[in-house]
Structures are given as C-alpha cells and as structure tokens.
mmCIF file of C-alpha atoms in Angstrom:
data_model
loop_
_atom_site.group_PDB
_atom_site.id
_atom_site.type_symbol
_atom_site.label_atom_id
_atom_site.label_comp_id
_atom_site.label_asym_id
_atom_site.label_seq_id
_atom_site.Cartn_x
_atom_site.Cartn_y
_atom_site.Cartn_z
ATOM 1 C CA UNK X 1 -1.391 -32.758 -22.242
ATOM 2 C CA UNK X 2 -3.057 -29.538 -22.365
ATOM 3 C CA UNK X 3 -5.232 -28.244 -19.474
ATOM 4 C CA UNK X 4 -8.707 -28.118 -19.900
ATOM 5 C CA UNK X 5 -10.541 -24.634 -19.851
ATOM 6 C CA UNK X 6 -12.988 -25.540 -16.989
ATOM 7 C CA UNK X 7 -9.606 -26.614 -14.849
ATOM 8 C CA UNK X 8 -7.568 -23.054 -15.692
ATOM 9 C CA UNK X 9 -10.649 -20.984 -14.498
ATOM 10 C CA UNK X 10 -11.200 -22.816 -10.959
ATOM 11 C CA UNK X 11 -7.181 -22.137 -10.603
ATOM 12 C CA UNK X 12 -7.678 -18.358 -11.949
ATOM 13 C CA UNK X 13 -10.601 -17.795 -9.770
ATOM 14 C CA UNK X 14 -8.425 -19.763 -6.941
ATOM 15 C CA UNK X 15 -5.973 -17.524 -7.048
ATOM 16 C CA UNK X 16 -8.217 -14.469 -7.738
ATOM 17 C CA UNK X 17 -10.272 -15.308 -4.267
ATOM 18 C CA UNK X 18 -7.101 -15.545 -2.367
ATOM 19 C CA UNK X 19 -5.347 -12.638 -4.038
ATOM 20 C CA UNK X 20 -8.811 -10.423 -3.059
ATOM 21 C CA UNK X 21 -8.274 -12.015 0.457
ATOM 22 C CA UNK X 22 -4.684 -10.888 0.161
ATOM 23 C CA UNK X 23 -5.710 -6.828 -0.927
ATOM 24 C CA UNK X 24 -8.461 -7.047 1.454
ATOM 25 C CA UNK X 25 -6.514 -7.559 4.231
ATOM 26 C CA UNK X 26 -3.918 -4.986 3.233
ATOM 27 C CA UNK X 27 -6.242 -2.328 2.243
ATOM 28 C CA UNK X 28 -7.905 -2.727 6.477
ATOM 29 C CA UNK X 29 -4.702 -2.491 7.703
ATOM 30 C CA UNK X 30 -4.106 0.310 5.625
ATOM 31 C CA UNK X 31 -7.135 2.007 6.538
ATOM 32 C CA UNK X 32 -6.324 1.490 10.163
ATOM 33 C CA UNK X 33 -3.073 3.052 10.104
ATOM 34 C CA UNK X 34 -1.777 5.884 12.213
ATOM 35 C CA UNK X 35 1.856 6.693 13.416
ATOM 36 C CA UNK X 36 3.058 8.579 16.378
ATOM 37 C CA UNK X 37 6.332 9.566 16.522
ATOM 38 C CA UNK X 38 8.754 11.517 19.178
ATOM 39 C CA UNK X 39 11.225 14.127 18.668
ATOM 40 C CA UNK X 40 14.782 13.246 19.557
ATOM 41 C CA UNK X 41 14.543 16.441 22.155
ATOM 42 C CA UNK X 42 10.937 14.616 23.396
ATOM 43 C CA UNK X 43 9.594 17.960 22.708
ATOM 44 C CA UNK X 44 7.223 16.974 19.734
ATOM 45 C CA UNK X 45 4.675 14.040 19.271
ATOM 46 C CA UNK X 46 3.066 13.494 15.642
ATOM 47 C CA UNK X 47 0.463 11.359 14.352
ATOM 48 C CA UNK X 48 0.277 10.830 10.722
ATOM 49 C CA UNK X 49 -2.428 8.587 9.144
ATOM 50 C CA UNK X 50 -1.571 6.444 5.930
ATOM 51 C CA UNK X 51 -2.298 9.528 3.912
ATOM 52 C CA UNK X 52 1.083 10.522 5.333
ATOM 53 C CA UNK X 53 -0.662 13.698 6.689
ATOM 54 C CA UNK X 54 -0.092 14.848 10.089
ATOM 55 C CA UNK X 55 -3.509 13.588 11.931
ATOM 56 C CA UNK X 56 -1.935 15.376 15.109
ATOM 57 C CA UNK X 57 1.111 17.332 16.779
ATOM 58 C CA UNK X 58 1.688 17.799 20.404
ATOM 59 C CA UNK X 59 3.627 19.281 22.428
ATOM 60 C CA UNK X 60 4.811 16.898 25.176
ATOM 61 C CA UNK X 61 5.201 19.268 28.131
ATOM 62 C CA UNK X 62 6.020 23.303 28.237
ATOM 63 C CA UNK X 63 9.861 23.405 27.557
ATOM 64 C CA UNK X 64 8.293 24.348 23.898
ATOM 65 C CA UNK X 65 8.432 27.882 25.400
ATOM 66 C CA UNK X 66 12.125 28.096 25.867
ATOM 67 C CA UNK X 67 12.814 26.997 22.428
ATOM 68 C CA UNK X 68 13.539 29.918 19.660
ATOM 69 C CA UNK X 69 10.803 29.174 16.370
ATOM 70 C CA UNK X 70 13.928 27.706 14.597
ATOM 71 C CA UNK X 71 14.862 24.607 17.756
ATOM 72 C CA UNK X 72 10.381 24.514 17.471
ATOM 73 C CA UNK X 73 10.226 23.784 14.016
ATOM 74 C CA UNK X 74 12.993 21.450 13.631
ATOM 75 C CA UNK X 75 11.398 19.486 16.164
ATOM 76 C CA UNK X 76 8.314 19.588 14.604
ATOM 77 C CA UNK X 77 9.749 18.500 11.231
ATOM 78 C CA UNK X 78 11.475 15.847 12.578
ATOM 79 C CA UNK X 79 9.027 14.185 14.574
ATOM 80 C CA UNK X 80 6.748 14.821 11.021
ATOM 81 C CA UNK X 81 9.529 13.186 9.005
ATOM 82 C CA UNK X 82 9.811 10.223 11.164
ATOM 83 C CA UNK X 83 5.923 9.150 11.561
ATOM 84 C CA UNK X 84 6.009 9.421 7.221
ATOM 85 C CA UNK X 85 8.645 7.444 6.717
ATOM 86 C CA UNK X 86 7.707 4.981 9.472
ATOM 87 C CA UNK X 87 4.390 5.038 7.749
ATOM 88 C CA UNK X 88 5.863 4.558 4.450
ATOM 89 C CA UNK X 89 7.767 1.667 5.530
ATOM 90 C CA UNK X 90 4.161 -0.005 6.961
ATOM 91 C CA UNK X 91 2.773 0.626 3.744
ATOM 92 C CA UNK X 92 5.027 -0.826 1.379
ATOM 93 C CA UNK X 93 5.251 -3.954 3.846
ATOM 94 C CA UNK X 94 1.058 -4.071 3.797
ATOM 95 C CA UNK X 95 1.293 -3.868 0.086
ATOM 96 C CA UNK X 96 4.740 -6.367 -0.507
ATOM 97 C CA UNK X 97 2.464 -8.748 2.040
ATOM 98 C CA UNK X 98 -0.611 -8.261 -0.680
ATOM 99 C CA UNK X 99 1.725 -9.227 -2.996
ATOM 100 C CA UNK X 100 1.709 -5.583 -5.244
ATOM 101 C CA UNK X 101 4.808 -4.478 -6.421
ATOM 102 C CA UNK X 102 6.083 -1.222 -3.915
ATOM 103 C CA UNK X 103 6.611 1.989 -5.710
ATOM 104 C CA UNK X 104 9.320 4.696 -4.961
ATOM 105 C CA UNK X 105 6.638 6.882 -3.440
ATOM 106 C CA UNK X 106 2.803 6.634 -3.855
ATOM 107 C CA UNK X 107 2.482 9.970 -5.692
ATOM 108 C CA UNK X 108 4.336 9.675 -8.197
ATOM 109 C CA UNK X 109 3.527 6.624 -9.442
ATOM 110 C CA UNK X 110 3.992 5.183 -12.706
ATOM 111 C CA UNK X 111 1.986 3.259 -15.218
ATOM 112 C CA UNK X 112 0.675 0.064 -13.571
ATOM 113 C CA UNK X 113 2.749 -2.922 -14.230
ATOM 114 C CA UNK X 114 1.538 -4.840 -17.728
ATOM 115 C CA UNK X 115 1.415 -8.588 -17.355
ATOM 116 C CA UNK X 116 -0.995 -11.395 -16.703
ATOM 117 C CA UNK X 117 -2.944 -10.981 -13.518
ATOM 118 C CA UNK X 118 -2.074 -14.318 -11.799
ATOM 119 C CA UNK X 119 1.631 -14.319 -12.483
ATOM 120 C CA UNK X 120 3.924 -16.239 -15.186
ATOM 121 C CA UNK X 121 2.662 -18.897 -16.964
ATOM 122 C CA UNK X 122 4.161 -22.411 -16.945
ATOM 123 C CA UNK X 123 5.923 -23.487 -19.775
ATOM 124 C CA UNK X 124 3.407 -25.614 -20.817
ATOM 125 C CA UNK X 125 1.314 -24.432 -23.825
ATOM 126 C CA UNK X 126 -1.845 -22.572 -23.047
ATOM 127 C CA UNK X 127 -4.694 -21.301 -25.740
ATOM 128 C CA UNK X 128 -3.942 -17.474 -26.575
ATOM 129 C CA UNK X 129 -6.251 -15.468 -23.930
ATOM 130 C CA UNK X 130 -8.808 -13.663 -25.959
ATOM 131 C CA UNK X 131 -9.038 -9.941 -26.375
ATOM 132 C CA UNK X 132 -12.217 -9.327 -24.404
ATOM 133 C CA UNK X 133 -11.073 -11.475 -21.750
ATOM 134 C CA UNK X 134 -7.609 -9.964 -21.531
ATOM 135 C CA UNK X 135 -9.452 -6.511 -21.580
ATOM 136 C CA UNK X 136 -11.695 -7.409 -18.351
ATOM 137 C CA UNK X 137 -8.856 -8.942 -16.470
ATOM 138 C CA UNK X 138 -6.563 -4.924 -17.258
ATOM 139 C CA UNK X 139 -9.836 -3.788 -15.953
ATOM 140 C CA UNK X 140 -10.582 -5.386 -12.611
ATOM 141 C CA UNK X 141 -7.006 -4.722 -12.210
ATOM 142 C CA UNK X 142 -6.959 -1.198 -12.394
ATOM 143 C CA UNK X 143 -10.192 -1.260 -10.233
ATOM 144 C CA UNK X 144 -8.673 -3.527 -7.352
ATOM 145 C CA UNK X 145 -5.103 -0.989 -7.488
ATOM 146 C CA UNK X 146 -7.231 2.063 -6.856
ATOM 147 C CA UNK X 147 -9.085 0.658 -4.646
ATOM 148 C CA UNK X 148 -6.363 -0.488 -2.859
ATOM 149 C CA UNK X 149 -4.457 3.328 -3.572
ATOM 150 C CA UNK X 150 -7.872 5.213 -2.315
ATOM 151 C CA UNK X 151 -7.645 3.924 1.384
#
C-alpha cells in the first residue's frame, strides 16, 4: 500500500523541522567557539575562533625574553597548531552531531553531496519526485550548508 502524499510531506517536513533544529544548534555552537591552547614549554597561550584564526596569543610570563626568535616561534606555532586542530576536531563533531557529512578540511571542500535531502528511501515504491520540487529541495540545501559554512 502506497503512502499517501499528504502523509510523506508531514514526515518530510518532520524531519526537515528537526534537521533545522539539528543545524541550528550546531551552527550556535559553532558561532560560540573559541580555543585556547598552551605551549608544551607554557611559554605561549592562543585563542583561535572557529574561523581557525588566531583570536589571541600571549605570552604567559617573561621567560619569552630568554628564548632566541627560533625557541619563540616554535612555541608560537605550536600552541597555533594545537588550538586549530582542537578546533577542527569541535567542528567536525558540531557538524557529525548535525548530522552533515565532515570534510577533510573546510577550505577545500568539494561539491556538496547529491542525494535526497531526508536520507534513503524505503524500499517501498514512492511516486517519482518532480523536477521543480527536486530543484527547491538542491536549493534550500545549498542555502542551509552555507549557512551553516558562513558561521
């Protein structure tokens, strides 16, 4: 027995509603995301935001002084490198939660995954979705990704 049309669109918009709950979530914890990490020598304190950009660096007390610019920077640069990937890991965990697929790194990102919004269909057989409605589905997709992307 076939399901009726007015029964697939309250589950669609079901599942819409609570995937929108899903991305909103994500996209405030996102938004509200900042890192501070230490260097192993305690030398170095960085903040990075989710942009992955340093928001802050800090030098913890004056033994900065002593160091030659080489022991400085390698501080700095590890401190940097462990706030990103720290952030990284929050953000693919925000966006695995949200239920998006996590990409190798943010900028270089690929096409956006092709398939039906609300997952794989059940075996049973559904009407064909038509063009226009296929077409406004890719559409509120790729607004709800950048969205999502432009935290």
């Amino acid at each position: 027995m076939e399901t009726p049309p007015v029964r697939r669109l309250e589950y669609a918009l079901t599942d819409f509603a609570e995937r929108y709950g899903a991305l909103t979530r994500a996209r405030e914890q996102l938004r509200a995301l900042s890192v501070t990490a230490c260097s192993r020598d305690d030398v170095v304190e960085v903040t990075v935001g989710a942009d992955e950009r340093p928001a802050s660096i800090r030098f913890v007390d004056e033994r900065f002084r002593e160091m030659s610019a080489a022991q400085l920077a390698d501080s700095v640069l590890e401190a940097l490198s462990t706030a990103r990937a720290e952030v990284a890991a929050r953000f693919n965990a925000a966006m695995t939660g949200a239920g998006l697929p996590v990409q190798a790194t943010r900028e270089t990102a690929g096409p956006r995954p092709q398939g039906p919004l609300w997952g794989r269909r059940p075996e049973s057989s559904y009407a064909p979705v038509p063009p226009d409605l296929r077409a406004a589905v890719v559409a509120l997709t790729d607004t709800v990704c950048d969205a999502i992307r432009c935290v």
